[in-house]
Amino acid sequence: TSATVQMHPVLLKGHKFKIRLVMRLFFEYMSRIGIDKVNVTVPFIYKNLRNASLKVGFKDEGINRLSYPKHGVLHDQWHMGICRSEWE
């Protein structure tokens, strides 16, 4: 059982500490309902979102090439994940 998270990069501007707190609360909730892994996909154009994901514990799992369209241009995406044992 796993869950996928989508975060919008606009939320990070000036609220990085709050995002980390929200993600910790989210991980606690995922533990209570029995989720074993959380996945996140981050487009390459949002490097600050990748850095925020790394700071809350997500690990790089691979790259999905040319899979995110933005303004008519395709961008690569990072696949990242965190297992229950890593967030507890």
Coordinates of N, CA and C in Angstrom, one line a residue, residues 3 7 10 17 19 26 28-29 34 39 43 45 47 49 51 57 59-60 64 77:
A3 N 1.0 5.8 -1.1 CA 0.3 7.0 -1.4 C 1.2 7.9 -2.3
M7 N 2.8 18.4 -4.5 CA 3.0 19.7 -3.8 C 3.2 20.7 -4.9
V10 N 4.6 26.9 -5.4 CA 4.2 28.3 -4.8 C 4.1 28.2 -3.3
F17 N 9.6 26.0 6.6 CA 9.4 25.4 7.9 C 8.1 24.8 8.1
I19 N 6.1 23.7 5.7 CA 5.9 22.5 4.8 C 6.5 21.3 5.5
F26 N 1.7 14.6 8.1 CA 1.2 13.7 7.1 C 1.8 12.3 7.2
E28 N 2.8 11.0 10.0 CA 2.1 10.4 11.2 C 0.7 9.8 10.8
Y29 N 0.0 10.6 10.0 CA -1.3 10.1 9.6 C -1.2 8.9 8.7
G34 N -2.0 2.9 7.9 CA -1.3 1.7 7.4 C -0.6 1.8 6.1
N39 N 5.1 8.2 -2.3 CA 5.9 8.6 -3.5 C 5.6 10.1 -3.8
P43 N 9.0 17.7 -11.1 CA 9.6 18.1 -12.4 C 10.9 18.8 -12.2
I45 N 12.1 21.4 -13.4 CA 12.0 22.8 -13.4 C 11.8 23.4 -12.0
K47 N 13.4 22.8 -8.9 CA 14.5 22.3 -8.0 C 14.3 22.6 -6.6
L49 N 11.5 22.5 -5.0 CA 10.6 21.5 -4.5 C 11.3 20.2 -4.2
N51 N 14.5 20.0 -3.4 CA 15.3 20.2 -2.2 C 14.4 20.1 -0.9
G57 N 13.0 13.9 4.0 CA 13.4 12.5 4.1 C 13.2 11.7 2.8
K59 N 13.9 10.0 -0.8 CA 15.1 9.6 -1.4 C 14.9 9.5 -2.9
D60 N 15.9 9.8 -3.7 CA 15.8 9.7 -5.2 C 15.6 8.2 -5.6
N64 N 12.1 10.1 -14.7 CA 11.2 9.8 -15.8 C 11.5 10.9 -16.9
Q77 N 11.3 14.3 -14.9 CA 10.8 14.4 -13.6 C 11.7 13.5 -12.7

